[in-house]
Coordinates of C-alpha atoms in Angstrom, one line a residue:
Chain A
D50 CA 78.1 119.2 58.3
T51 CA 81.0 118.5 56.9
G52 CA 82.4 116.8 59.7
V53 CA 84.8 117.9 62.2
S54 CA 87.4 121.0 61.3
Q55 CA 90.2 122.9 63.2
D56 CA 92.2 125.6 63.2
P57 CA 95.0 126.9 61.9
R58 CA 95.6 123.8 59.8
H59 CA 99.3 125.1 60.6
K60 CA 100.9 127.5 63.1
I61 CA 104.2 128.4 63.6
T62 CA 105.1 130.2 66.5
K63 CA 108.4 130.6 68.3
R64 CA 109.2 129.2 72.0
G65 CA 107.7 131.5 74.6
Q66 CA 104.8 132.4 72.4
N67 CA 101.1 130.8 73.2
V68 CA 98.9 129.6 70.6
T69 CA 95.8 128.4 70.5
F70 CA 93.7 126.2 68.2
R71 CA 90.0 125.7 67.6
C72 CA 88.1 122.9 66.8
D73 CA 84.6 122.8 65.8
P74 CA 83.1 119.0 66.4
I75 CA 80.1 117.4 64.2
S76 CA 77.0 119.2 65.4
E77 CA 74.9 116.7 66.7
H78 CA 78.6 115.0 68.9
N79 CA 78.3 115.5 72.6
R80 CA 82.0 114.3 73.5
L81 CA 84.9 116.0 71.8
Y82 CA 88.7 114.6 72.5
W83 CA 91.8 115.9 72.0
Y84 CA 95.1 114.4 71.0
R85 CA 98.9 115.0 69.9
Q86 CA 101.1 112.8 67.5
T87 CA 104.0 113.5 67.3
L88 CA 106.4 111.5 63.9
G89 CA 106.2 108.2 64.8
Q90 CA 104.2 107.9 67.1
G91 CA 99.7 107.5 67.0
P92 CA 97.8 109.7 68.7
E93 CA 98.3 110.7 72.5
F94 CA 95.2 111.1 74.9
L95 CA 94.9 114.5 76.0
T96 CA 91.9 115.7 77.4
Y97 CA 87.6 114.5 76.2
F98 CA 85.2 116.4 77.2
Q99 CA 81.1 115.8 78.1
N100 CA 79.2 118.7 76.6
E101 CA 81.3 121.8 78.4
A102 CA 82.4 119.4 81.5
Q103 CA 86.0 118.2 81.0
L104 CA 85.8 115.2 82.5
E105 CA 89.6 113.9 81.8
K106 CA 93.2 114.7 81.5
S107 CA 95.9 113.8 80.2
R108 CA 99.3 113.8 82.7
L109 CA 100.5 114.8 79.2
L110 CA 98.6 118.2 78.9
S111 CA 100.7 120.6 81.7
D112 CA 100.0 123.7 83.6
R113 CA 100.6 125.6 80.3
F114 CA 98.2 123.3 78.5
S115 CA 94.3 125.0 78.9
A116 CA 91.2 123.3 77.1
E117 CA 88.4 124.7 77.2
R118 CA 84.3 124.1 75.6
P119 CA 82.7 126.4 76.6
K120 CA 79.4 125.8 75.3
G121 CA 79.6 122.4 74.9
S122 CA 80.2 122.9 70.8
F123 CA 83.7 123.6 69.4
S124 CA 86.7 123.8 72.1
T125 CA 89.7 125.9 72.2
L126 CA 93.1 124.4 73.4
E127 CA 95.2 126.9 74.3
I128 CA 99.2 125.8 75.3
Q129 CA 101.1 129.3 77.4
R130 CA 104.5 129.3 76.9
T131 CA 105.7 127.2 73.6
E132 CA 108.3 124.5 74.2
Q133 CA 109.9 123.6 71.4
G134 CA 108.7 120.1 72.8
D135 CA 105.6 121.1 71.8
S136 CA 105.9 120.6 68.3
A137 CA 103.0 118.5 67.2
M138 CA 99.9 117.6 65.1
Y139 CA 97.5 118.5 67.8
L140 CA 94.6 116.5 66.5
C141 CA 90.4 117.2 67.6
A142 CA 87.9 114.3 67.7
S143 CA 83.8 114.2 68.4
S144 CA 81.7 111.2 68.7
Y145 CA 78.4 111.0 70.2
S146 CA 77.9 109.3 73.7
V147 CA 73.8 108.0 74.1
P148 CA 73.4 109.0 78.1
G149 CA 73.3 105.7 79.9
G150 CA 74.9 104.1 76.9
R151 CA 78.2 102.9 75.2
N152 CA 79.7 104.5 73.2
T153 CA 80.3 103.6 69.5
G154 CA 84.6 103.8 69.8
E155 CA 83.7 105.0 66.4
L156 CA 85.8 108.4 67.0
F157 CA 85.6 111.1 63.9
F158 CA 88.6 113.1 64.2
G159 CA 90.0 116.5 62.0
E160 CA 92.4 116.9 59.9
G161 CA 95.1 117.9 62.9
S162 CA 96.7 121.0 63.8
R163 CA 100.1 120.9 63.0
L164 CA 102.2 123.7 65.6
T165 CA 105.8 124.7 64.6
V166 CA 107.6 126.1 67.5
L167 CA 111.4 127.1 66.5
Chain B
A286 CA 97.6 100.4 81.8
Q287 CA 96.9 99.0 79.1
R288 CA 98.7 99.5 76.0
V289 CA 99.3 98.7 72.5
T290 CA 101.9 97.3 70.4
Q291 CA 102.3 97.0 66.3
P292 CA 105.8 95.7 66.0
E293 CA 105.4 96.9 62.5
K294 CA 106.6 100.2 61.1
L295 CA 106.8 100.0 57.7
L296 CA 105.2 96.4 55.5
S297 CA 105.0 96.1 52.3
V298 CA 103.2 93.8 50.3
F299 CA 102.1 93.7 46.4
K300 CA 98.8 93.0 45.1
G301 CA 96.8 90.3 45.6
A302 CA 99.0 89.0 48.2
P303 CA 98.2 88.5 51.5
V304 CA 98.3 91.2 54.4
E305 CA 98.6 91.3 58.3
L306 CA 99.4 94.0 59.9
K307 CA 99.7 93.1 63.7
C308 CA 98.8 94.1 66.4
N309 CA 99.0 92.8 70.1
Y310 CA 98.3 94.2 73.5
S311 CA 98.3 94.4 77.3
Y312 CA 95.7 95.0 79.0
S313 CA 94.7 92.5 81.8
G314 CA 90.3 92.7 82.0
S315 CA 87.7 93.1 78.7
P316 CA 89.1 95.6 76.1
E317 CA 88.1 96.8 73.1
L318 CA 89.7 97.1 70.6
F319 CA 89.4 99.3 67.6
W320 CA 91.9 99.7 64.0
Y321 CA 91.4 102.9 62.4
V322 CA 93.1 104.3 59.0
Q323 CA 94.8 107.4 57.4
Y324 CA 94.6 107.2 53.7
S325 CA 97.5 109.5 51.9
R326 CA 95.3 113.0 53.0
Q327 CA 92.5 112.5 55.1
R328 CA 91.5 112.1 58.2
L329 CA 92.3 109.2 60.5
Q330 CA 88.6 107.0 60.4
L331 CA 87.7 103.6 62.3
L332 CA 87.9 100.8 59.8
L333 CA 86.4 98.4 61.6
R334 CA 85.8 97.4 65.7
H335 CA 86.0 93.5 67.6
I336 CA 83.3 94.2 69.0
S337 CA 81.0 94.4 65.5
R338 CA 82.6 90.7 63.9
E339 CA 82.8 92.5 60.6
S340 CA 84.5 93.0 58.0
I341 CA 85.3 96.0 55.6
K342 CA 87.0 97.1 52.5
G343 CA 88.3 93.0 52.4
F344 CA 89.3 93.9 55.7
T345 CA 88.9 91.3 59.3
A346 CA 91.0 90.9 62.8
D347 CA 90.2 88.5 65.3
L348 CA 90.5 89.6 68.8
N349 CA 92.0 87.4 70.4
K350 CA 92.6 87.6 73.8
G351 CA 95.2 83.8 75.0
E352 CA 98.0 86.0 72.5
T353 CA 96.4 89.7 73.2
S354 CA 96.5 90.2 69.6
F355 CA 94.1 92.1 67.8
H356 CA 95.6 91.6 63.0
L357 CA 94.1 92.5 60.5
K358 CA 94.1 90.5 58.2
K359 CA 93.0 90.8 54.6
P360 CA 93.3 87.9 51.5
F361 CA 94.0 89.5 48.9
A362 CA 95.6 93.3 49.8
Q363 CA 94.6 96.0 46.6
E364 CA 97.2 99.1 45.9
E365 CA 94.3 101.2 47.6
D366 CA 95.0 100.1 50.8
S367 CA 98.3 101.3 51.2
A368 CA 97.9 103.7 53.8
M369 CA 98.9 104.0 57.8
Y370 CA 96.5 101.9 60.2
Y371 CA 96.9 102.7 63.8
C372 CA 95.6 99.7 66.5
A373 CA 93.6 101.2 69.7
L374 CA 91.8 100.7 72.4
S375 CA 89.7 101.0 74.9
T376 CA 88.8 99.9 77.9
R377 CA 85.6 102.3 79.4
T378 CA 82.1 102.3 78.3
Y379 CA 82.9 106.2 76.5
N380 CA 86.0 104.7 75.4
N381 CA 87.5 108.1 76.7
D382 CA 90.9 106.9 77.0
M383 CA 91.8 105.2 73.4
R384 CA 94.9 104.4 73.7
F385 CA 96.7 104.6 69.9
G386 CA 99.6 101.8 68.9
A387 CA 102.2 102.9 67.1
G388 CA 100.3 102.9 62.9
T389 CA 101.6 101.0 60.7
R390 CA 102.6 102.2 57.4
L391 CA 101.3 99.5 54.5
T392 CA 102.4 100.1 50.9
V393 CA 100.9 97.9 48.2
K394 CA 102.6 97.7 45.7
P395 CA 101.4 97.3 41.7

């Protein structure tokens, strides 16, 4: 297992186009997170999944953003009608949560998908 | 809402000098604090967490609830410590609300 993988690593698109990012978490991890990182800032939480259920969405996630994790394995993050303000690094992370137990706080991050909207 | 502040965007020290990366947080309850690190061309990874009270790569961090701080320290910096460091805070059992600071870029000069 090579860790969390994200695809594509870089995406350049024109304003108004739709883009989709894919994240493959570490295989035994049941939790998957999406973060966004802009220049000079730390990662900002967007949403997370417990298995296939999307349990929380940040207010940063506008209606143009949708995330899925259909089989509880890989996840996709789609941005519709992209705007220049969407330009950022989109990070995926995964972790294992013991049922009924406390998380360790260790998130395993992918290398990110950098989006540039022209 | 919880907030993490890292007052220094850039920090530069010489090899062998002590280093302290500052982190302050705001949260009225009992948070869990973490330090994540990103080395050049590598992915973000956990460095240490306050509940473990451990020293990783010579780094330690003590949670000071009175000063709401979680500063990262190392007595003798090494060139390989050069990286981006992020302080993070979580208030929930499942860490699904992890909040990161803006980060401090540490450069250790030879």
